[in-house]
PDB file of C-alpha atoms and ligand atoms in Angstrom:
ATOM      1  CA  UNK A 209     -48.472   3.908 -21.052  1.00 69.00           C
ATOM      2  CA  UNK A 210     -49.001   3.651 -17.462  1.00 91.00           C
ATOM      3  CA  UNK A 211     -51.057   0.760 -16.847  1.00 96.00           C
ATOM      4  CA  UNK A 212     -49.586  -2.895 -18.155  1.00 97.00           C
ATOM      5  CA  UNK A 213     -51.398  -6.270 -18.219  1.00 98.00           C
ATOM      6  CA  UNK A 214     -49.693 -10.163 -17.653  1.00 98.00           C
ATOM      7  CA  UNK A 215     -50.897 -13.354 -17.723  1.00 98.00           C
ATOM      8  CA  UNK A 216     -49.049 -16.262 -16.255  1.00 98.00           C
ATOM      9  CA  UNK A 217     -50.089 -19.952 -16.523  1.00 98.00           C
ATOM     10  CA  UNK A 218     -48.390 -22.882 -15.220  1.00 97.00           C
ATOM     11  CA  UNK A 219     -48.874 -27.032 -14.774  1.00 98.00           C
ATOM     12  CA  UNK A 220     -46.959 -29.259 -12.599  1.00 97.00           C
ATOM     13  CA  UNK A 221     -47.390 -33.182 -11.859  1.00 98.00           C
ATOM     14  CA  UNK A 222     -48.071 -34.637  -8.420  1.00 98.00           C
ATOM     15  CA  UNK A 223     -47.402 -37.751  -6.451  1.00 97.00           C
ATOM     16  CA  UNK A 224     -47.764 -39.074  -3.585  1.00 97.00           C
ATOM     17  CA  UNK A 225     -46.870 -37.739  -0.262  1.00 96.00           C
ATOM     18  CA  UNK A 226     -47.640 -34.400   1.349  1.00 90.00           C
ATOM     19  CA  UNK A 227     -47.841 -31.708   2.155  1.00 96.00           C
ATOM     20  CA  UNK A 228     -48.792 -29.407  -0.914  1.00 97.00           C
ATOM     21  CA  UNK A 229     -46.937 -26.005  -1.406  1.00 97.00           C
ATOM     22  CA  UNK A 230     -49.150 -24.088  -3.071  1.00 98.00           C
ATOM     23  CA  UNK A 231     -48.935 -20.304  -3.024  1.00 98.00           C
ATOM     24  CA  UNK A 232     -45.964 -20.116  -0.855  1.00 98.00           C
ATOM     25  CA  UNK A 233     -48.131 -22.279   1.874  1.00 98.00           C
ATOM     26  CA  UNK A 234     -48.205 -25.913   2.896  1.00 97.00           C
ATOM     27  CA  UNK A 235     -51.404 -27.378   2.356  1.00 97.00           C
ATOM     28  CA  UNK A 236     -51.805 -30.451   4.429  1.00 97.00           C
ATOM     29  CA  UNK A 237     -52.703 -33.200   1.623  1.00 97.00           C
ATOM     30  CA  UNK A 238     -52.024 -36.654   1.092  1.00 97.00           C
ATOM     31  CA  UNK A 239     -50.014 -35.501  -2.314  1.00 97.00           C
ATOM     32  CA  UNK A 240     -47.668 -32.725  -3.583  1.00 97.00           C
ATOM     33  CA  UNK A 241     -46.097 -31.266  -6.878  1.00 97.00           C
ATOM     34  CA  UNK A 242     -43.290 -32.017  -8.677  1.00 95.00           C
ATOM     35  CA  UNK A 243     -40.466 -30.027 -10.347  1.00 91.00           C
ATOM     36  CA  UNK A 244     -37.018 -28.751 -10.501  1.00 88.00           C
ATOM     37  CA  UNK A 245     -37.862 -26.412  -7.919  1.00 88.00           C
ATOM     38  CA  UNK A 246     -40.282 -26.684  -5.338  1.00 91.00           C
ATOM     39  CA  UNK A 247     -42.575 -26.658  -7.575  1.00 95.00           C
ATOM     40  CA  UNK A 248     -45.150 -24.280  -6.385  1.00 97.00           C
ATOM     41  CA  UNK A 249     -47.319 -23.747  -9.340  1.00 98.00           C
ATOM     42  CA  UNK A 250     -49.239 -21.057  -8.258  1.00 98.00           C
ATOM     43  CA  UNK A 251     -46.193 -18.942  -7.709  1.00 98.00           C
ATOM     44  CA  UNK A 252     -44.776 -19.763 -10.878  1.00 97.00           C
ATOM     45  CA  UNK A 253     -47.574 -18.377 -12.430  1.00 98.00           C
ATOM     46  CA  UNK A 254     -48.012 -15.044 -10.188  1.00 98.00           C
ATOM     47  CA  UNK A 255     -43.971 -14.462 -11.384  1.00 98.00           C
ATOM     48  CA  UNK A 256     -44.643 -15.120 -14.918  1.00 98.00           C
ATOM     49  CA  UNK A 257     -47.725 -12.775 -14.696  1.00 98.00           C
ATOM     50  CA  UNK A 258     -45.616  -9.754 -13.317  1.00 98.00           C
ATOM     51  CA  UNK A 259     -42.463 -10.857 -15.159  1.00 98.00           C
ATOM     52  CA  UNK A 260     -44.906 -10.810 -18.439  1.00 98.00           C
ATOM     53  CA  UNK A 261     -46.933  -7.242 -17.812  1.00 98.00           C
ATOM     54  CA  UNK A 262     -43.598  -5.104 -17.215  1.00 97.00           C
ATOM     55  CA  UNK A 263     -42.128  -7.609 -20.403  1.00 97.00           C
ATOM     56  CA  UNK A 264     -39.263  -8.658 -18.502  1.00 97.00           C
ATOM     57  CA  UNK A 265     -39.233 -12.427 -19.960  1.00 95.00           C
ATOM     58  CA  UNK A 266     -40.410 -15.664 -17.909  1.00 94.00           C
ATOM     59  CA  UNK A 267     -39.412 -17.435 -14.993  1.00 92.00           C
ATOM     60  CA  UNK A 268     -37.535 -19.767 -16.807  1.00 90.00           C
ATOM     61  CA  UNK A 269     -35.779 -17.338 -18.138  1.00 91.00           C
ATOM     62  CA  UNK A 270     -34.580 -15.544 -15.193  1.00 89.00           C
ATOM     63  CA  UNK A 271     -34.103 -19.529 -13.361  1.00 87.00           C
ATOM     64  CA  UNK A 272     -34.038 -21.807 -15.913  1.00 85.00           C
ATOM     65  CA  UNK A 273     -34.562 -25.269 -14.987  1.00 84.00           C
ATOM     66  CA  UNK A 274     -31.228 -27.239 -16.133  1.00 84.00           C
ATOM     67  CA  UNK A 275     -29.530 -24.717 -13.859  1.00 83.00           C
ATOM     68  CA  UNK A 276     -28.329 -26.878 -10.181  1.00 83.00           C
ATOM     69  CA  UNK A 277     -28.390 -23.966  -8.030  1.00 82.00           C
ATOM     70  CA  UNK A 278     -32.622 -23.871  -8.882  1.00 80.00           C
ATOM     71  CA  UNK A 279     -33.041 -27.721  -7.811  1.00 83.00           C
ATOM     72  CA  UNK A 280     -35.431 -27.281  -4.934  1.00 81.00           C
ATOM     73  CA  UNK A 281     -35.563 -23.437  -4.820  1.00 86.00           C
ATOM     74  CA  UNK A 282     -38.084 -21.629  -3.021  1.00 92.00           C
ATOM     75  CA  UNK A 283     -40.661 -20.373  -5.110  1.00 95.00           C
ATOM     76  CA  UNK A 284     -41.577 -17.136  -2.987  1.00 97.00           C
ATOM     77  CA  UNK A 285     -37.972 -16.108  -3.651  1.00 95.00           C
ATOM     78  CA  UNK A 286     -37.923 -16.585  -7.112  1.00 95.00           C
ATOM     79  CA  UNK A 287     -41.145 -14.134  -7.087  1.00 97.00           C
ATOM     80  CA  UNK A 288     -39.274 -12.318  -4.504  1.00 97.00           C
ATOM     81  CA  UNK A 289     -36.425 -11.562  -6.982  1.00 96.00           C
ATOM     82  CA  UNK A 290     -38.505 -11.387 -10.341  1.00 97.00           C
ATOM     83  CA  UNK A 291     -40.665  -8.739  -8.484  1.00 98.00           C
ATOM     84  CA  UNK A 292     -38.018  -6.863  -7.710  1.00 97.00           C
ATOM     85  CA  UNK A 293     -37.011  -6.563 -11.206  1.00 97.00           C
ATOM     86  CA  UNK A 294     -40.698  -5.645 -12.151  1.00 97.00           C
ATOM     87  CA  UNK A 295     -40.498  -2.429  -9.131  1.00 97.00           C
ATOM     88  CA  UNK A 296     -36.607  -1.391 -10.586  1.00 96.00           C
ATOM     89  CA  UNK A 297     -38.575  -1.378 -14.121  1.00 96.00           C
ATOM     90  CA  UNK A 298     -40.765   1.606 -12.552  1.00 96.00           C
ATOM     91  CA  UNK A 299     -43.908  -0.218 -12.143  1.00 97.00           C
ATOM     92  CA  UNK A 300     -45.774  -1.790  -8.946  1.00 96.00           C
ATOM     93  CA  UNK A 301     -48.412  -4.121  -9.037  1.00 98.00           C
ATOM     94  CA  UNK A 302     -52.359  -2.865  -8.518  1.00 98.00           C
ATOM     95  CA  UNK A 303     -53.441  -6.536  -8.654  1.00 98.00           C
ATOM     96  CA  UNK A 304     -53.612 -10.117  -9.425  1.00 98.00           C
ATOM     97  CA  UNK A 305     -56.327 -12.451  -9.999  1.00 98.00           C
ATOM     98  CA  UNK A 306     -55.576 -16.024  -9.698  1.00 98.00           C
ATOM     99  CA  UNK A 307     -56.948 -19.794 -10.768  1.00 98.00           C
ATOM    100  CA  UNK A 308     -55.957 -22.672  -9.544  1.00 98.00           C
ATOM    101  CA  UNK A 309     -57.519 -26.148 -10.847  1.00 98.00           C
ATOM    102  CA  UNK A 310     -57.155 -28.935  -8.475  1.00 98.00           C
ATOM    103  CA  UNK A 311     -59.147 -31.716  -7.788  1.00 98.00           C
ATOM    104  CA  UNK A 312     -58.543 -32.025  -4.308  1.00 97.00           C
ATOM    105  CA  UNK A 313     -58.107 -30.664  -1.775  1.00 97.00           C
ATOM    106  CA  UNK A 314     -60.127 -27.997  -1.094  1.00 96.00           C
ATOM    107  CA  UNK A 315     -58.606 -25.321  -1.668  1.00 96.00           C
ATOM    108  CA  UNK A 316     -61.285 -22.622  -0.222  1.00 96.00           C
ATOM    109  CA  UNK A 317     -60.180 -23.056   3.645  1.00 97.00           C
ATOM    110  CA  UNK A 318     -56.896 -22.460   2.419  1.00 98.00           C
ATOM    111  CA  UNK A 319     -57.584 -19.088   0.122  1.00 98.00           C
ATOM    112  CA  UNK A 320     -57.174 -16.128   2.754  1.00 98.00           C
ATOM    113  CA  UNK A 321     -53.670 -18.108   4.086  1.00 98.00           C
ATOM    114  CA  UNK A 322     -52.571 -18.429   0.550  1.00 98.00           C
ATOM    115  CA  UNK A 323     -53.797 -14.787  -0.628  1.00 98.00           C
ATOM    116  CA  UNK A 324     -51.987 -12.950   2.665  1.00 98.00           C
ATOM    117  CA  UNK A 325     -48.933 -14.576   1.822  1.00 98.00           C
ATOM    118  CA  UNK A 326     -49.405 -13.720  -1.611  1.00 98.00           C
ATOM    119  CA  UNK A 327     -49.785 -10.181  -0.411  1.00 98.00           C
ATOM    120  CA  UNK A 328     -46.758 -10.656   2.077  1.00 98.00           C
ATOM    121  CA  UNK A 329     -44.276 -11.584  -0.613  1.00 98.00           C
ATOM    122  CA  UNK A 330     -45.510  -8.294  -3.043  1.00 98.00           C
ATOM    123  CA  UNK A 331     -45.650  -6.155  -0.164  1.00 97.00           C
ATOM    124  CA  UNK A 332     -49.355  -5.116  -0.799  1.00 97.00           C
ATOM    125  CA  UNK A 333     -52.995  -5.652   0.327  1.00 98.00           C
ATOM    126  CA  UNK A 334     -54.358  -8.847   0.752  1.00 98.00           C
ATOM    127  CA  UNK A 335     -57.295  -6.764  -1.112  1.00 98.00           C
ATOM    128  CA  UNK A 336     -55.219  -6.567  -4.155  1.00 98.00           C
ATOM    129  CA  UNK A 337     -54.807 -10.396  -4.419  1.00 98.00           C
ATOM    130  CA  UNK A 338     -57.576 -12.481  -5.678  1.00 98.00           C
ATOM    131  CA  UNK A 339     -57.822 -16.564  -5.422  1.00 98.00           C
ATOM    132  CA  UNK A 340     -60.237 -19.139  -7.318  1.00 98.00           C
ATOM    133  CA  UNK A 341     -60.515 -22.862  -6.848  1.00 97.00           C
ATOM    134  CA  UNK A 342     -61.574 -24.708  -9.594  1.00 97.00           C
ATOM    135  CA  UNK A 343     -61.758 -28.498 -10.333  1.00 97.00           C
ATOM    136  CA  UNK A 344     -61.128 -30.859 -12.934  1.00 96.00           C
ATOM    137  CA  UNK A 345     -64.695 -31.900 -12.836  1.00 96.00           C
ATOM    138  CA  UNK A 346     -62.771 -36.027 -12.686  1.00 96.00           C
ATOM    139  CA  UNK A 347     -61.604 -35.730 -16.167  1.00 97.00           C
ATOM    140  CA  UNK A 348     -58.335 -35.152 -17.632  1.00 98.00           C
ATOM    141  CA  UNK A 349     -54.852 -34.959 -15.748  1.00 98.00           C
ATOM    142  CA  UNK A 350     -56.157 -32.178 -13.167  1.00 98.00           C
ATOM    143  CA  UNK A 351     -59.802 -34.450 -12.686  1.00 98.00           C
ATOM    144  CA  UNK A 352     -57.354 -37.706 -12.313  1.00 98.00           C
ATOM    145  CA  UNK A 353     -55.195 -35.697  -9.979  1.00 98.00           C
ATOM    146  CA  UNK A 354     -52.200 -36.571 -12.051  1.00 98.00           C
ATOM    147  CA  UNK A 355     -51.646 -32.354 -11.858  1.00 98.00           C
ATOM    148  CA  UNK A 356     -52.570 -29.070 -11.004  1.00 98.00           C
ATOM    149  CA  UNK A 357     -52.621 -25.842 -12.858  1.00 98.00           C
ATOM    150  CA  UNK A 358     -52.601 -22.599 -12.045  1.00 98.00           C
ATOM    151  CA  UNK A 359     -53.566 -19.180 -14.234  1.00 98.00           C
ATOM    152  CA  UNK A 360     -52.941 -15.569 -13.239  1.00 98.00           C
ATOM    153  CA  UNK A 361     -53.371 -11.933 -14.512  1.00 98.00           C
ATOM    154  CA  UNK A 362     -51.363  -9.456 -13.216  1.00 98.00           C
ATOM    155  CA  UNK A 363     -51.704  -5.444 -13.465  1.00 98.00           C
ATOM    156  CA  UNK A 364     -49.273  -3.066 -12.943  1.00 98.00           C
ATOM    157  CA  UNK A 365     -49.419   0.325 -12.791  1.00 97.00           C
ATOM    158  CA  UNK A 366     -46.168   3.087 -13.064  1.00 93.00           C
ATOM    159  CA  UNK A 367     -44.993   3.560  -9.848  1.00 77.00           C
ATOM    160  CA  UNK A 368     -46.294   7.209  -9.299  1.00 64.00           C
ATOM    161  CA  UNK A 369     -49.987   6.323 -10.384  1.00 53.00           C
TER     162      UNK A 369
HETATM  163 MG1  LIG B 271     -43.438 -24.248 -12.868  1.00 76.43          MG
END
């Protein structure tokens, strides 16, 4: 079968302090994630999304998180790497569409810097990347700011298609 499907979903805590890497970008903001890595959760879930469709595992798989040499890593070459595996597999990615729930900030000014590096990293279009801000509408841990989330689908196609 030529065409494949992922999804990816991810949620990491904030605190205080800026700025916010999200999507391989920092995001001028008075807080920012935190996790094992760097903690970009939108990239986590673009890598689980491609990782997932070609059914190579998850990201914390390939970089699990008790491991020392992931403390701090940079997301965009963890998606670097796990994309890599996804193209050796035989399959390239037509394209991803992408949610991220924040409460602040605004994530909108932000979406065409986020999606072209998006693009950047895969080595597509920024046409093939797509990008939507949601809040937490002030309730629960993304409306209290206590995290963000992100979601992602991911379709691949065989690399001759
Ligand atoms: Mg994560």
């Amino acid at each position: 079968m030529g065409i494949r499907v992922g999804i990816g979903e991810d949620t990491h805590r904030t605190e205080p302090g800026g700025p916010l890497r999200l999507g391989g970008v920092d995001i001028p903001h008075d807080r920012r994630l935190v996790g094992h890595s760097d903690a970009d959760v939108l990239l986590h879930a673009v890598t689980d999304a491609v990782l997932g469709a070609a059914a190579l595992g998850d990201i914390g798989a390939m970089f699990p998180n008790t491991s020392e040499e992931n403390r701090g890593r940079d997301s965009a070459e963890m998606l670097t790497r796990a994309y890599a595996e996804v193209v050796a597999a035989g399959f390239r990615l037509a394209n991803l569409d992408c949610v991220v729930s924040a409460e602040r900030p605004k994530l909108l000014p932000h979406a065409e810097t986020i999606r072209q590096r998006i693009a950047t990293i895969l080595e597509v279009e920024i046409g093939q990347i797509g990008l939507k801000a949601k809040t937490g509408e002030g309730v629960g841990p993304v409306g209290r700011e206590e995290a963000i989330e992100a979601r992602c689908v991911a379709l691949l196609v065989r690399g001759d298609d």
